[in-house]
CSV table of C-alpha atoms and ligand atoms in Angstrom, one decimal:
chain,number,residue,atom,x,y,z
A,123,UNK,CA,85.6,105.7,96.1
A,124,UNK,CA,85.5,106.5,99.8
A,125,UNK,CA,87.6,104.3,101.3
A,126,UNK,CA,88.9,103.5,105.1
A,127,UNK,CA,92.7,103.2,106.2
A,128,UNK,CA,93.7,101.1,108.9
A,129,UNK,CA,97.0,101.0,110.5
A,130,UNK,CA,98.4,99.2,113.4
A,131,UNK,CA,101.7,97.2,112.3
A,132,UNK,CA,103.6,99.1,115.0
A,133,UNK,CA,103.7,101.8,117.6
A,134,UNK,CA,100.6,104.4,115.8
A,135,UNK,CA,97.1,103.5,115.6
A,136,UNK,CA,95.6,105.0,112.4
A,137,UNK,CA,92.1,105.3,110.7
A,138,UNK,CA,91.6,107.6,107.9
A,139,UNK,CA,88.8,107.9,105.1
A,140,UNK,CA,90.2,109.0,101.2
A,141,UNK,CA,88.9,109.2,98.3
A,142,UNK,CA,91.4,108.6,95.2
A,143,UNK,CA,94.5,110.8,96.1
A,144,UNK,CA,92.6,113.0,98.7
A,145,UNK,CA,92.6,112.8,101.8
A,146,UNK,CA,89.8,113.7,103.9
A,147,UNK,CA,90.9,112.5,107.2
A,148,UNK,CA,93.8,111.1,108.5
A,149,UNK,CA,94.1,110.2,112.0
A,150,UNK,CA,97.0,108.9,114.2
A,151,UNK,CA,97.1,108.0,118.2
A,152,UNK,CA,100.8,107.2,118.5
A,153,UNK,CA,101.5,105.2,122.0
A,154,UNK,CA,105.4,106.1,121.4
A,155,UNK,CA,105.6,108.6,124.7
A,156,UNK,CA,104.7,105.1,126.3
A,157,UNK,CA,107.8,103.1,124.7
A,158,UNK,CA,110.5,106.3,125.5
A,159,UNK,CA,111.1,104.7,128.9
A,160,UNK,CA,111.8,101.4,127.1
A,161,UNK,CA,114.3,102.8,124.7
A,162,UNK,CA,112.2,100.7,122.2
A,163,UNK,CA,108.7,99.8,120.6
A,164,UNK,CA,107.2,96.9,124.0
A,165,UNK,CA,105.0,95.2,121.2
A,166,UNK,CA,102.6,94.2,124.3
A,167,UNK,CA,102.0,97.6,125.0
A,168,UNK,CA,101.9,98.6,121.5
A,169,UNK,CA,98.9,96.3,121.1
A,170,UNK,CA,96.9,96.8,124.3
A,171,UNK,CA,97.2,100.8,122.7
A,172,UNK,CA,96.2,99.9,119.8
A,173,UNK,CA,93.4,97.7,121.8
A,174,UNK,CA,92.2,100.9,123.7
A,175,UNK,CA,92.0,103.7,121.3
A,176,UNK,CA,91.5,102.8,117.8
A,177,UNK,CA,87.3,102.9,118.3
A,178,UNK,CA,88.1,106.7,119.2
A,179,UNK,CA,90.2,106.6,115.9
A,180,UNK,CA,87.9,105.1,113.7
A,181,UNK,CA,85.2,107.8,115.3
A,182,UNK,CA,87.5,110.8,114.6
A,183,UNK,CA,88.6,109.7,110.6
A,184,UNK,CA,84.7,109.4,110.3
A,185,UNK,CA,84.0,112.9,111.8
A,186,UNK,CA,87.0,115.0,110.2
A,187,UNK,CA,86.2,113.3,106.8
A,188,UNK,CA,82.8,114.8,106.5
A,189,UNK,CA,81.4,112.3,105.4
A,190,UNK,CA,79.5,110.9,108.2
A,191,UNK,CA,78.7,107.5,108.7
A,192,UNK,CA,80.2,104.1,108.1
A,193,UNK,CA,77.7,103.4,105.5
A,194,UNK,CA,79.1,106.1,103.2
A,195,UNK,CA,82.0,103.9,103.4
A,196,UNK,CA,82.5,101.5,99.8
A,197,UNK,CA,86.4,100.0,100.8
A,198,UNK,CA,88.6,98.7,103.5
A,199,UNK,CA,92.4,98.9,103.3
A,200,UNK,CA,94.3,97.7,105.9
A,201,UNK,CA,97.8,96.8,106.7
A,202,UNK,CA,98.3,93.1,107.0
A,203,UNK,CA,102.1,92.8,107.4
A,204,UNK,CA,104.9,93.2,108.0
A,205,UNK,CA,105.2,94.1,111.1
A,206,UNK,CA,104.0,93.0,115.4
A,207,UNK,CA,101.7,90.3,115.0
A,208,UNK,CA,99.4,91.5,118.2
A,209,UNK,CA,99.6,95.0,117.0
A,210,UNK,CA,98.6,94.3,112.8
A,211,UNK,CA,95.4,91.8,114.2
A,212,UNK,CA,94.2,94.6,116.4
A,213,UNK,CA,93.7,96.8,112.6
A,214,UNK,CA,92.7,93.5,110.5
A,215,UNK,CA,90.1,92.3,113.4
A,216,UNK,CA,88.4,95.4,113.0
A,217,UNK,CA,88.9,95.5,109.3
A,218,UNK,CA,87.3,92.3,109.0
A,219,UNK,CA,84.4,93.2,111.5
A,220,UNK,CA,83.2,96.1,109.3
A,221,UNK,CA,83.7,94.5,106.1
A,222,UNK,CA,81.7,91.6,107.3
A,223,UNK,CA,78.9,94.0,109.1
A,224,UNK,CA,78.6,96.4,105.8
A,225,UNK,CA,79.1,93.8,103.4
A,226,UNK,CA,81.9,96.1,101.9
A,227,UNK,CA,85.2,94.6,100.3
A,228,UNK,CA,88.3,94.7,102.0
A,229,UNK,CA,91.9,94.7,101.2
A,230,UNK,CA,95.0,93.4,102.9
A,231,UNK,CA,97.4,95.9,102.5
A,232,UNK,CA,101.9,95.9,102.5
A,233,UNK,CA,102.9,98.4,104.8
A,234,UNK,CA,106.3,98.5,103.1
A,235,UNK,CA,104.6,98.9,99.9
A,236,UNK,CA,102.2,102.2,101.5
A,237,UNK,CA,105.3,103.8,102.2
A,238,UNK,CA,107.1,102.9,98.9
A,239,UNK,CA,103.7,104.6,97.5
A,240,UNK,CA,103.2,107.2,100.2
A,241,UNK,CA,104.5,110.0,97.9
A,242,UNK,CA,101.3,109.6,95.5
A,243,UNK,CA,99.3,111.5,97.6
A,244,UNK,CA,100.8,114.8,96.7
A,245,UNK,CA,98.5,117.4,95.6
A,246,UNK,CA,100.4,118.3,92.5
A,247,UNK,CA,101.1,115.6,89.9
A,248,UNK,CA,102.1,111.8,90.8
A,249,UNK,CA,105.7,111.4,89.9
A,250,UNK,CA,105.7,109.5,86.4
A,251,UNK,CA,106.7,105.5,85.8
A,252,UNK,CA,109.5,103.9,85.6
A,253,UNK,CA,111.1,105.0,88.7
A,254,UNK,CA,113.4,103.7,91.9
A,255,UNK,CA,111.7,103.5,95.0
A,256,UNK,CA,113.6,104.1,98.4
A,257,UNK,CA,112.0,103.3,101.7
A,258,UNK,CA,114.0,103.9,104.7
A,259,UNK,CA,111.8,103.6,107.9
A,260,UNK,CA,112.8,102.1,111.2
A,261,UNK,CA,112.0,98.8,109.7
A,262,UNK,CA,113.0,98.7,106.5
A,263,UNK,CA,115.8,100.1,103.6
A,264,UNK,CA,115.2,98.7,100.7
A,265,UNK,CA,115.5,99.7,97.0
A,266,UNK,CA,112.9,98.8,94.2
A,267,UNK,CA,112.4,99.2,90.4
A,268,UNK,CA,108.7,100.3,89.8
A,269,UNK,CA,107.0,100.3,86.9
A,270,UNK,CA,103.3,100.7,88.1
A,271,UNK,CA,101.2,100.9,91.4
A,272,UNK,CA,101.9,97.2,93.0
A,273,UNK,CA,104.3,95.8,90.2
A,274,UNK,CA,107.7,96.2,91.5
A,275,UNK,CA,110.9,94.3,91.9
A,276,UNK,CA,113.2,94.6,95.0
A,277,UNK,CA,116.5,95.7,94.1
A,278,UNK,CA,118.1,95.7,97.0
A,279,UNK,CA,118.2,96.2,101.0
A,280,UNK,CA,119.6,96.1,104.2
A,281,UNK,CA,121.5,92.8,105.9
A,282,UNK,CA,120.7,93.8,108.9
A,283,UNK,CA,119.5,97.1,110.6
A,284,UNK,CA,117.7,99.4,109.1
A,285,UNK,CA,118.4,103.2,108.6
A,286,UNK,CA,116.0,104.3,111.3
A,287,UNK,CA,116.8,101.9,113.6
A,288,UNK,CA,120.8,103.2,113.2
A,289,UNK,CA,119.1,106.5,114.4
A,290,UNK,CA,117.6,104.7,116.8
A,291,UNK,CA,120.4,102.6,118.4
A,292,UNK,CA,122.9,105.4,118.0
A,293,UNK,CA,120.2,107.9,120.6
A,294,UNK,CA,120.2,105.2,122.8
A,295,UNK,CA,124.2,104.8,123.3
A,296,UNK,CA,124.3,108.5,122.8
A,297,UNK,CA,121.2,108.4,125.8
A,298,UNK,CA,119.0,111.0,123.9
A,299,UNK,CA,116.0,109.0,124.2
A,300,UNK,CA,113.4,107.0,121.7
A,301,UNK,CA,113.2,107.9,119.0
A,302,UNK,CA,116.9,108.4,117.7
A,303,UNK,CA,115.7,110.0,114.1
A,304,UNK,CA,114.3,114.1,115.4
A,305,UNK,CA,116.5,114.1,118.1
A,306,UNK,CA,120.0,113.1,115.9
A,307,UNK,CA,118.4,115.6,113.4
A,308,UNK,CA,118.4,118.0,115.5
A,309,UNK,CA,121.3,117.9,117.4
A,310,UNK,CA,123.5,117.3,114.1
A,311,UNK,CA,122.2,120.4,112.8
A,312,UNK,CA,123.5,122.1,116.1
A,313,UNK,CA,127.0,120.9,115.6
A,314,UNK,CA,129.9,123.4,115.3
A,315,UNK,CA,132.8,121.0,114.4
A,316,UNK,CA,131.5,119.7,111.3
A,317,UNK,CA,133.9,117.4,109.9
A,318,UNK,CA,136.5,116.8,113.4
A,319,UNK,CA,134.7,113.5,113.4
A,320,UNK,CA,134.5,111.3,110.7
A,321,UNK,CA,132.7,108.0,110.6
A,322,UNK,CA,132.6,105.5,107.7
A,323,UNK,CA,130.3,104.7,104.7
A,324,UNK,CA,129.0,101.1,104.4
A,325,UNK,CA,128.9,100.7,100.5
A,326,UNK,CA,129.4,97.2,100.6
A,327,UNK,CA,130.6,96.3,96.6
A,328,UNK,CA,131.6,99.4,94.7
A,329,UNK,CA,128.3,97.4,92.6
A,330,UNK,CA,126.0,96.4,95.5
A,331,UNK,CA,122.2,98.3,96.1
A,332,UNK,CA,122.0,96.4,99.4
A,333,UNK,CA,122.9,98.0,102.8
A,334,UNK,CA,124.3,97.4,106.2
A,335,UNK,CA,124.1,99.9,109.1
A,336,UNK,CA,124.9,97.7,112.1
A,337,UNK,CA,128.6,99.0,111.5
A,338,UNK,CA,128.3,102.2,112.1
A,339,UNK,CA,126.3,101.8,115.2
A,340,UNK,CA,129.3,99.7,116.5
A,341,UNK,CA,131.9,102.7,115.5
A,342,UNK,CA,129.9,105.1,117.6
A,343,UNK,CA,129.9,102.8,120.4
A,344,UNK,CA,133.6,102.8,120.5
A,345,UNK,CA,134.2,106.4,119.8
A,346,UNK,CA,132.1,107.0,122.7
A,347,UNK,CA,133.7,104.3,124.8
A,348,UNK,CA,137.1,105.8,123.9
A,349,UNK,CA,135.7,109.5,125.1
A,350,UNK,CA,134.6,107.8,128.2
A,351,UNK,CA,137.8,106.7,129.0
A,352,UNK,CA,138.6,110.1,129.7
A,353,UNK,CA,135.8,112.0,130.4
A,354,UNK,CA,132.8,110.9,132.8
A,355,UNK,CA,130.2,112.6,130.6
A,356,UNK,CA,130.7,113.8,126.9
A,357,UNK,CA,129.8,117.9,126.6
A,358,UNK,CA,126.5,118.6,124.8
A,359,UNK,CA,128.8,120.5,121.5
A,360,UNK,CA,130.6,116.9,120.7
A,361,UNK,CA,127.6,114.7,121.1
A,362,UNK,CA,126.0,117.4,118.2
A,363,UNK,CA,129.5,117.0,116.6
A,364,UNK,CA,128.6,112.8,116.6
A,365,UNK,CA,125.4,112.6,115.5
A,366,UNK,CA,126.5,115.4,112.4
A,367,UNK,CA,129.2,112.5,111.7
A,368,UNK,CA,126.4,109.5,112.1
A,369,UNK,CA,124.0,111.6,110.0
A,370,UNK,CA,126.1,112.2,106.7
A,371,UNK,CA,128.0,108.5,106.6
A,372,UNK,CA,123.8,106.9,106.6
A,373,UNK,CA,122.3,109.4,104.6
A,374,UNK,CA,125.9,109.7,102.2
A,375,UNK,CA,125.0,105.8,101.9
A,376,UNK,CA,121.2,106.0,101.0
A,377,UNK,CA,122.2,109.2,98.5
A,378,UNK,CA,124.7,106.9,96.6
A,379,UNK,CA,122.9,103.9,96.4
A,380,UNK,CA,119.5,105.7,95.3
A,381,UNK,CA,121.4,107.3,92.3
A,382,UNK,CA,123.3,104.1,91.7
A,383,UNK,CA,120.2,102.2,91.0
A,384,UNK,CA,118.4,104.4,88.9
A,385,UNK,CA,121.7,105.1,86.3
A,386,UNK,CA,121.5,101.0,86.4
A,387,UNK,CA,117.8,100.8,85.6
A,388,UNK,CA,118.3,103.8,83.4
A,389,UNK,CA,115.1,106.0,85.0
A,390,UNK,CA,115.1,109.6,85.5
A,391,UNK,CA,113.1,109.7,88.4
A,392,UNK,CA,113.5,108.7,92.9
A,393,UNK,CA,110.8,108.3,94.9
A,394,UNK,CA,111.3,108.3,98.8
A,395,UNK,CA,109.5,106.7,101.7
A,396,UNK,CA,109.1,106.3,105.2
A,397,UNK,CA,109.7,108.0,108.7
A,398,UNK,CA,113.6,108.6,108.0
A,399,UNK,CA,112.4,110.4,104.6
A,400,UNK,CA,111.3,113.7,106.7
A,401,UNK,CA,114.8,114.2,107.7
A,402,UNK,CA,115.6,117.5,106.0
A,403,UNK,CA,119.4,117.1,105.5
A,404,UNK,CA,118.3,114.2,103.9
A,405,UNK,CA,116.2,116.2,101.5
A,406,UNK,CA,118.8,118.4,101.1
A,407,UNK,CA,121.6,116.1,100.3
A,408,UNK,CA,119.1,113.7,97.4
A,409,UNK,CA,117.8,117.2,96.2
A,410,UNK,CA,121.7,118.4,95.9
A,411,UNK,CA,122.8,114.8,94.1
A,412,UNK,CA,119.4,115.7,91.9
A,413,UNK,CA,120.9,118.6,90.1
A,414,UNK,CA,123.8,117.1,89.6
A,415,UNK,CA,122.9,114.1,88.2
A,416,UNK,CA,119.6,115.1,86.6
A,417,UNK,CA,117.9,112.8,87.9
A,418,UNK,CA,114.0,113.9,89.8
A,419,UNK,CA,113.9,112.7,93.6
A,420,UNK,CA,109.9,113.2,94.7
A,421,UNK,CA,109.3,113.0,98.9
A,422,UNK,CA,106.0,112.3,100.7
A,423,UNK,CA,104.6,115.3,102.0
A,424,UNK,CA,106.1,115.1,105.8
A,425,UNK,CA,102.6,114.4,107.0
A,426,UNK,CA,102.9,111.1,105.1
A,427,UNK,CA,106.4,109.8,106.2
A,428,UNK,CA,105.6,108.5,109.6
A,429,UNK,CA,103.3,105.6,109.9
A,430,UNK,CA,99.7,106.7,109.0
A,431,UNK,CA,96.6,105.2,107.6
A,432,UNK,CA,96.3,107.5,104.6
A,433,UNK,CA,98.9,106.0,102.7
A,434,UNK,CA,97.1,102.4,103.6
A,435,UNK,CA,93.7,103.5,102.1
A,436,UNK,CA,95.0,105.3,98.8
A,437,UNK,CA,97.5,102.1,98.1
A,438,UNK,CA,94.7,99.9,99.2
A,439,UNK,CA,92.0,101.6,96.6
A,440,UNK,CA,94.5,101.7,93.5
A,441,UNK,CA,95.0,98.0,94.2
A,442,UNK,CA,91.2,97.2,94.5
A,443,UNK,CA,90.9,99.1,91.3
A,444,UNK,CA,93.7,96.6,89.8
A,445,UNK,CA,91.3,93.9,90.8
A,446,UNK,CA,93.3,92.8,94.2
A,447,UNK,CA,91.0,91.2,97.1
A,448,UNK,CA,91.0,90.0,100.4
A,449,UNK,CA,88.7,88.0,102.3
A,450,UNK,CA,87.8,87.0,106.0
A,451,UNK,CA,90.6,84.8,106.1
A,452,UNK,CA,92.7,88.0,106.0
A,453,UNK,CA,95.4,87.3,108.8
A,454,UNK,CA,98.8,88.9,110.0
A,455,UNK,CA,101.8,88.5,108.1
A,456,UNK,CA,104.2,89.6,110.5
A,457,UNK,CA,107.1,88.8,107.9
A,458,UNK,CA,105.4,89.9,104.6
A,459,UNK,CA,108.0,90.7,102.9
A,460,UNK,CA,108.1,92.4,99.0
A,461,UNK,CA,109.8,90.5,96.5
B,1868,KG4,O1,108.2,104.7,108.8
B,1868,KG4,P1,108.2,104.8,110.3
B,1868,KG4,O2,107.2,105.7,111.0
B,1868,KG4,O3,108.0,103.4,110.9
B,1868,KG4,C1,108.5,102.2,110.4
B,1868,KG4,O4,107.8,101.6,109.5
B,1868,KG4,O5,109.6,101.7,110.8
B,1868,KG4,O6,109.7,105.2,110.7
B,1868,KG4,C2,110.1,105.4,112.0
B,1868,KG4,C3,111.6,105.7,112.0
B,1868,KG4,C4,112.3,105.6,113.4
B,1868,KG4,O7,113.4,104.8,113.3
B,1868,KG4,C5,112.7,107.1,113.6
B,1868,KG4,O8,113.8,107.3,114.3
B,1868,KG4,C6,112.9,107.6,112.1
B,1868,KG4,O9,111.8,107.0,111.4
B,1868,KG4,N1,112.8,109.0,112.0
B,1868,KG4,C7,113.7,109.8,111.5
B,1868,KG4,C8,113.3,111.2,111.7
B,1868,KG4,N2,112.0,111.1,112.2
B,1868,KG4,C9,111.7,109.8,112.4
B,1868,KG4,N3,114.9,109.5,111.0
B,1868,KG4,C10,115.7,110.6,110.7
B,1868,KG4,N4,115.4,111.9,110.8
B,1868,KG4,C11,114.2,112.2,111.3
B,1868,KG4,N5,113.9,113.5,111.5
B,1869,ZN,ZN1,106.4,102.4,108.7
């Protein structure tokens, strides 16, 4: 069933045509060198982006699908929350425009949920239910128990920031620019004094599956506040040294937790989500934990972390298949949240 993605909830402007699991075009505009000045996502600006280009996007999914023309089209899926309200009725307007001009169906779509599911559109075979679902995106990190394509429960999730945005917060007091995530990546993997600083893990209860990472920003604001009160500006080799330290007491954190919910729901098998999921020590670390505790971890392809419309329109067909609808009155849910 040839179906079109939209996705605008934040900062990326996607379009993208699939068919089941395949993919035939996936397009995304991201307005983020726009933001970098900004240190953060400007929602206005987000949404005029969104605004100017997503026409051109639409065009390009169309073209690089091969399949021509909207007519070919049978679905809409877009993403209907959570996320900026200006920015999520900018994908839902023109959702609703097409649905209503082609007299096609259309289905509001949880962007938490399209990254929860993102991993399905692997090639090789979908990873098998029951499983735990992770999603750790600059909006979201949250745990779920998933027993089939849109019946899940939340198991658990953060109290306050969210993984990416750590990454995020720690670049800016760092002053390595927007977004935190490549950049920390990066320069963690650089670092030489692996282990001469040491940050803590947020596990909350020995018990708990939810999260909090607004501590650890505030450690590496002191830690670097203390440096400062020696040194005007802090050498390239112990910022790399900092983010290593950032890097492993998060990801340590998302490891644990992960493998703690799936010995209490009993399942062999993870599934990760979301931008932070293309981090490779992350990979590393839940493939590591993997062996050990013989437990399968399945990732997104990388194409498929970051915000994109692909994930939208496969999610979006497998519910329409389940019988799911929308309708014109399809509006923003800026705090849709997953229960
Ligand atoms: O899923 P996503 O595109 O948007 C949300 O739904 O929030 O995730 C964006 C987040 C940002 O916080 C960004 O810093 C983080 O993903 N990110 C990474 C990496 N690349 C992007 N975090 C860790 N390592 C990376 N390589
Ligand atoms: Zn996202």
């Amino acid at each position: 069933m040839l179906t079109l993605g939209i996705e605008t909830s934040c900062d990326e402007t996607g379009v993208s045509v699939t068919d089941g699991k395949r993919v035939l075009s996936n397009i995304v505009s991201s307005s983020v060198h726009l933001h970098k000045k900004y240190g953060g996502v400007v929602p206005e600006i987000a949404s005029r982006y969104h605004v100017e280009y997503i026409i051109e996007a639409l065009d390009s999914a169309l073209e690089k699908s091969g399949k021509g023309a909207l007519k070919n089209i049978k679905l809409i899926a877009v993403t209907s929350g959570p996320g900026l309200v200006g920015s999520l009725l900018t994908g839902i307007s023109l959702a609703k425009a097409l649905s209503y001009s082609l007299e096609i169906p259309i289905v509001g779509v949880s962007h938490i949920l399209a990254h929860l599911y993102s991993a399905f559109l692997n090639d090789d075979e979908r990873p098998e239910f029951p499983f735990v679902g992770m999603v750790a995106s600059g909006g979201h990190t949250a745990l779920f128990y998933c027993e089939d394509i849109g019946v899940q429960a939340l198991l658990g999730q953060t109290q306050d920031d969210a993984v990416g945005e750590a990454y995020d917060k720690v670049a800016k007091i760092l002053k390595l620019g927007y977004p935190g995530g490549p950049v920390i990546e990066r320069m963690a993997r650089a670092s030489k004094g692996k282990n001469r600083v040491v940050f803590p893990r947020a596990y909350l209860d020995k018990d708990s599956l939810d999260f909090s990472f607004s501590g650890i920003k505030t450690a590496v604001l002191y830690y670097v506040q203390n440096i400062h009160n020696t040194l005007y500006s802090i050498p390239n080799t112990q910022i790399s040294d900092i983010c290593y330290a950032f890097q492993e007491s998060v990801l340590d954190v998302l490891v644990q937790k992960a493998f703690l919910a799936a010995k209490k729901r009993d399942v062999k098998r993870i599934v990760m989500g979301g931008g932070v999921a293309i981090n490779s020590r992350l990979r590393k670390k839940f493939s590591d934990a993997s062996r050990f505790e013989g437990i399968s971890v399945h990732f997104p392809k990388k194409e498929f972390c970051m915000d994109n419309a692909a994930m939208v329109g496969a999610l979006g067909e497998e519910l329409y298949k389940k019988g799911y609808r929308s309708d014109l009155f399809l509006s923003a849910e800026p705090n849709l949240g997953v229960n």
